[in-house]
mmCIF file of C-alpha atoms in Angstrom:
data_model
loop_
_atom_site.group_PDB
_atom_site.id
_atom_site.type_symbol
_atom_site.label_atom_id
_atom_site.label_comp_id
_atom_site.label_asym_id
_atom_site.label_seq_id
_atom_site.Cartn_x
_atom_site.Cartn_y
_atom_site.Cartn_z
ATOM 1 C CA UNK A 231 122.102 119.691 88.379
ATOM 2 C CA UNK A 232 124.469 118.571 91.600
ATOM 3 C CA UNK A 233 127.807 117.550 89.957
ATOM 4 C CA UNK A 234 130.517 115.875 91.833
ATOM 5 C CA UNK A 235 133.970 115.918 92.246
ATOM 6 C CA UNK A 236 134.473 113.752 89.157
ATOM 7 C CA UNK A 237 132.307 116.010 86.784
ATOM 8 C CA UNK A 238 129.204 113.341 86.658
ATOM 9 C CA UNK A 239 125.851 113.668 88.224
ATOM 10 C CA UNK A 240 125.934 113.315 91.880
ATOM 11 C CA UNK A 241 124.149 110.233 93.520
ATOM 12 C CA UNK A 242 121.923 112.670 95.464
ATOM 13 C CA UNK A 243 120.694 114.417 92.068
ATOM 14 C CA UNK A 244 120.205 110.933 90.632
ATOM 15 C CA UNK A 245 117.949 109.472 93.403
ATOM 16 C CA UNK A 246 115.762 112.946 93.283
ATOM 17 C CA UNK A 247 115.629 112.137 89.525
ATOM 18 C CA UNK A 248 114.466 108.940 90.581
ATOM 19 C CA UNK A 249 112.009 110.231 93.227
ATOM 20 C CA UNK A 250 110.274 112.668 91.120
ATOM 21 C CA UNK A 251 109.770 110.101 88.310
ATOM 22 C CA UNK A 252 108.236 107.465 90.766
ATOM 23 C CA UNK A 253 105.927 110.821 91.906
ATOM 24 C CA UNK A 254 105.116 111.396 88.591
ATOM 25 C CA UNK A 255 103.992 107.815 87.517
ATOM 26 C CA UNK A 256 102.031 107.585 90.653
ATOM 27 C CA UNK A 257 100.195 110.708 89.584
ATOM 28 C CA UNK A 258 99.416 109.368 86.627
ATOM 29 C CA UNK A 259 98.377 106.044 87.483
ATOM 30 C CA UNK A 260 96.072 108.378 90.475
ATOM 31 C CA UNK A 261 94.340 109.913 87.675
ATOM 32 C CA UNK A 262 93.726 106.690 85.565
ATOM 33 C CA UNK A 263 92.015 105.529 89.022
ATOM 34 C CA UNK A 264 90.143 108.704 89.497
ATOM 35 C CA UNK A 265 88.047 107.952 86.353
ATOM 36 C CA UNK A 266 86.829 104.377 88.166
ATOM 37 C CA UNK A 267 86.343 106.262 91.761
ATOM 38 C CA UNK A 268 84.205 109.091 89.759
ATOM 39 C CA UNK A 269 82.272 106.145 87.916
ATOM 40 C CA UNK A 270 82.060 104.542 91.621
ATOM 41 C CA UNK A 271 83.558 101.480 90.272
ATOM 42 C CA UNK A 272 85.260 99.194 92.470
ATOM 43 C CA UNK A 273 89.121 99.212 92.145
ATOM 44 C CA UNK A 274 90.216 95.566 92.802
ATOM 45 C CA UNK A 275 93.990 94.199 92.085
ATOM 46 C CA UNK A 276 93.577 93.673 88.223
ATOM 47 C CA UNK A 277 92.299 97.343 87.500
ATOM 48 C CA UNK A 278 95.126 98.448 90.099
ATOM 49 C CA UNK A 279 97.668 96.331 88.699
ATOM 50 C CA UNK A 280 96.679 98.031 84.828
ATOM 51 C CA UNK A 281 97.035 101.615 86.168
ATOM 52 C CA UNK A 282 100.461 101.010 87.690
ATOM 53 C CA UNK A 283 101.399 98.864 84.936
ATOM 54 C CA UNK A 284 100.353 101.955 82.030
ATOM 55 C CA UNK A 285 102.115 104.621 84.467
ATOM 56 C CA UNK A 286 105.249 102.562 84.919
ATOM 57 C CA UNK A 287 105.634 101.063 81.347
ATOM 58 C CA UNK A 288 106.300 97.490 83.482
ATOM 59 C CA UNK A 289 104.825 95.142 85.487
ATOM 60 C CA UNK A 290 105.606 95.096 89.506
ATOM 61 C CA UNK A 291 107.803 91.544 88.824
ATOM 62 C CA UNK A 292 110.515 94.104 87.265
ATOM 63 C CA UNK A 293 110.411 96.033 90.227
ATOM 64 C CA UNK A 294 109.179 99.261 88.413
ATOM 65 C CA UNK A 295 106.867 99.608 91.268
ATOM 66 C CA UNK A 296 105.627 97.564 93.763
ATOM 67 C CA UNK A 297 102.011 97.222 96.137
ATOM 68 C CA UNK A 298 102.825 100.152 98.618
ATOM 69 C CA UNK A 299 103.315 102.582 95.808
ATOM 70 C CA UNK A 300 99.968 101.207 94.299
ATOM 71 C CA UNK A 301 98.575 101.829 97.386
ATOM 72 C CA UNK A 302 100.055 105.421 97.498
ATOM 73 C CA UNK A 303 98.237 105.802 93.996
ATOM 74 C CA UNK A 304 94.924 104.805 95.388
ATOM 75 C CA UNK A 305 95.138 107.467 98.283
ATOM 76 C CA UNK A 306 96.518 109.935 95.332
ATOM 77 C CA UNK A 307 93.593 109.046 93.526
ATOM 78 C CA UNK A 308 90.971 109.631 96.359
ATOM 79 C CA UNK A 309 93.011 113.209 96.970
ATOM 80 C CA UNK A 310 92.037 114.429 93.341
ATOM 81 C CA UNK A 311 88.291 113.050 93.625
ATOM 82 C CA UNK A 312 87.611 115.354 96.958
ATOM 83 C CA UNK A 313 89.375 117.856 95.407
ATOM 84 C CA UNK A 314 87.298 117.721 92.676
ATOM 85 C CA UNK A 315 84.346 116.813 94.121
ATOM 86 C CA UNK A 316 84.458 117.295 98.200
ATOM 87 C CA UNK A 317 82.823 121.108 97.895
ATOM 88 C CA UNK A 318 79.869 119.497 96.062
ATOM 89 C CA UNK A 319 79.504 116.860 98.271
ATOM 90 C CA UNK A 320 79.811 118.939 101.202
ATOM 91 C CA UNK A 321 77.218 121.127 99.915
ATOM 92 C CA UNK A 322 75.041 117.961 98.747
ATOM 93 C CA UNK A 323 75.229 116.260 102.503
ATOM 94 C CA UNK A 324 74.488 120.057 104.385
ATOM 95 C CA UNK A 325 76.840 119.108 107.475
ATOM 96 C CA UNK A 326 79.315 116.332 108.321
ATOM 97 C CA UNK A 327 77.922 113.738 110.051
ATOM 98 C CA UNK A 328 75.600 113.742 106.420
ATOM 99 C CA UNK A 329 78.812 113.100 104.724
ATOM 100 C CA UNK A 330 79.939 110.020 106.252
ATOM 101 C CA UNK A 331 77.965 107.774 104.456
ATOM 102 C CA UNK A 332 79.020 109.337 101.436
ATOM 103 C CA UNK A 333 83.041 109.721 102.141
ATOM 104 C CA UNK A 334 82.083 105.624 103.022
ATOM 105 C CA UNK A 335 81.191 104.876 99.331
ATOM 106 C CA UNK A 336 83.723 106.041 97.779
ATOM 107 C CA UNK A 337 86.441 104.354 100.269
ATOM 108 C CA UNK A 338 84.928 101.455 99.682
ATOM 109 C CA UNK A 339 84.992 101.457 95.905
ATOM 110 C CA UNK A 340 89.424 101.219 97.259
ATOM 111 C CA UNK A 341 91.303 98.249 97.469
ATOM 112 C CA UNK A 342 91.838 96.880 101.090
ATOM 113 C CA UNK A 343 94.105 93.506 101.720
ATOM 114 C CA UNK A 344 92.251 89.932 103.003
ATOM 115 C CA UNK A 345 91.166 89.667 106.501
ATOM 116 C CA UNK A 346 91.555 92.366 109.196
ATOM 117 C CA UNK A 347 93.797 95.294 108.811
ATOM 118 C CA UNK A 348 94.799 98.353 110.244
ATOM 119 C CA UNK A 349 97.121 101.486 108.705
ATOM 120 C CA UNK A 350 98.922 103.980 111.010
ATOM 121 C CA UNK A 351 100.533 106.456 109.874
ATOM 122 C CA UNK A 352 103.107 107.971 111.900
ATOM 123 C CA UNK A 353 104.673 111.547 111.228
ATOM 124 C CA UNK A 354 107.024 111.834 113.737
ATOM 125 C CA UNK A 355 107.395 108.185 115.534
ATOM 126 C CA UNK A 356 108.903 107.921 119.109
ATOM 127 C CA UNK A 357 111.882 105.950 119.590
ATOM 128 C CA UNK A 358 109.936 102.696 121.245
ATOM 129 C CA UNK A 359 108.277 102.573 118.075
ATOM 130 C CA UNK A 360 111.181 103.039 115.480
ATOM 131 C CA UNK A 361 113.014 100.250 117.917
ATOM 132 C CA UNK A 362 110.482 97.956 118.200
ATOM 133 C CA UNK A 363 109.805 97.696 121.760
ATOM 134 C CA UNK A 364 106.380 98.729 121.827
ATOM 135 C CA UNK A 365 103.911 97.546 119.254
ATOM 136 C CA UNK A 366 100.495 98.470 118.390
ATOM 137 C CA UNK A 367 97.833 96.616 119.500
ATOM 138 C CA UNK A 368 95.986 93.745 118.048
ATOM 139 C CA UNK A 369 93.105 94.605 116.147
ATOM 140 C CA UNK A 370 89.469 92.713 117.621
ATOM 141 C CA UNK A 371 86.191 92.353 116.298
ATOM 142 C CA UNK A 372 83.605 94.948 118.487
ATOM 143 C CA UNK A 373 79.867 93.668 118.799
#
């Protein structure tokens, strides 16, 4: 452990603390999901809200987790079942455009909000982004 000049625990060893037990609850409430994705069970809010709520010991109104780290759990969650599962299913479909319709069940047994929506994920965002001058582009309907 980090100690500081004071002889306690350093903040920095305190938020890693913090970090890997947020990890670790995430993992667990991945692998409570897992069981519903390998079932091919939908996973709506309520059976969301009872994995984080089991891994975290609290409900999100404490603030012992909130909706983006549920969300982190689902993708978690669909990690583990094509780890577990993505040879077989490769080897099931024969070649990848055969596995599309497969990969499609099983994101849509996931959790997605109301209405249109879009994720990016951005590892290593240009400034214009971080600042806010350019933004991504609407999302429309294509016929």
């Amino acid at each position: 452990m980090t100690e500081s000049f004071t002889g306690g625990p350093s903040a920095a060893s305190l938020s890693m603390r913090a970090a890997a037990a947020v990890a670790s609850a995430v993992v667990r409430a991945a692998r409570q999901l897992l069981t519903d994705l390998e079932r091919g069970r939908r996973i709506d809010a309520a059976v969301l809200r009872g994995a984080m709520e089991a891994a975290f010991g609290a409900s999100d109104a404490t603030g012992a987790w909130n909706w983006k780290i549920a969300y982190d759990a689902c993708e978690v969650a669909t990690v583990l079942f094509l780890r577990k599962f993505g040879s077989a299913i490769r080897g099931k479909a024969g070649s990848p455009a055969a596995m599309l319709p497969m990969l499609t069940k099983i994101a849509n047994c996931l959790p997605t909000l109301a209405g249109w929506n879009y994720m990016v994920r951005l590892y290593r965002p240009r400034d214009e982004i971080l600042s806010g001058k350019w933004k991504f582009p609407e999302a429309k309907a294509v016929n």
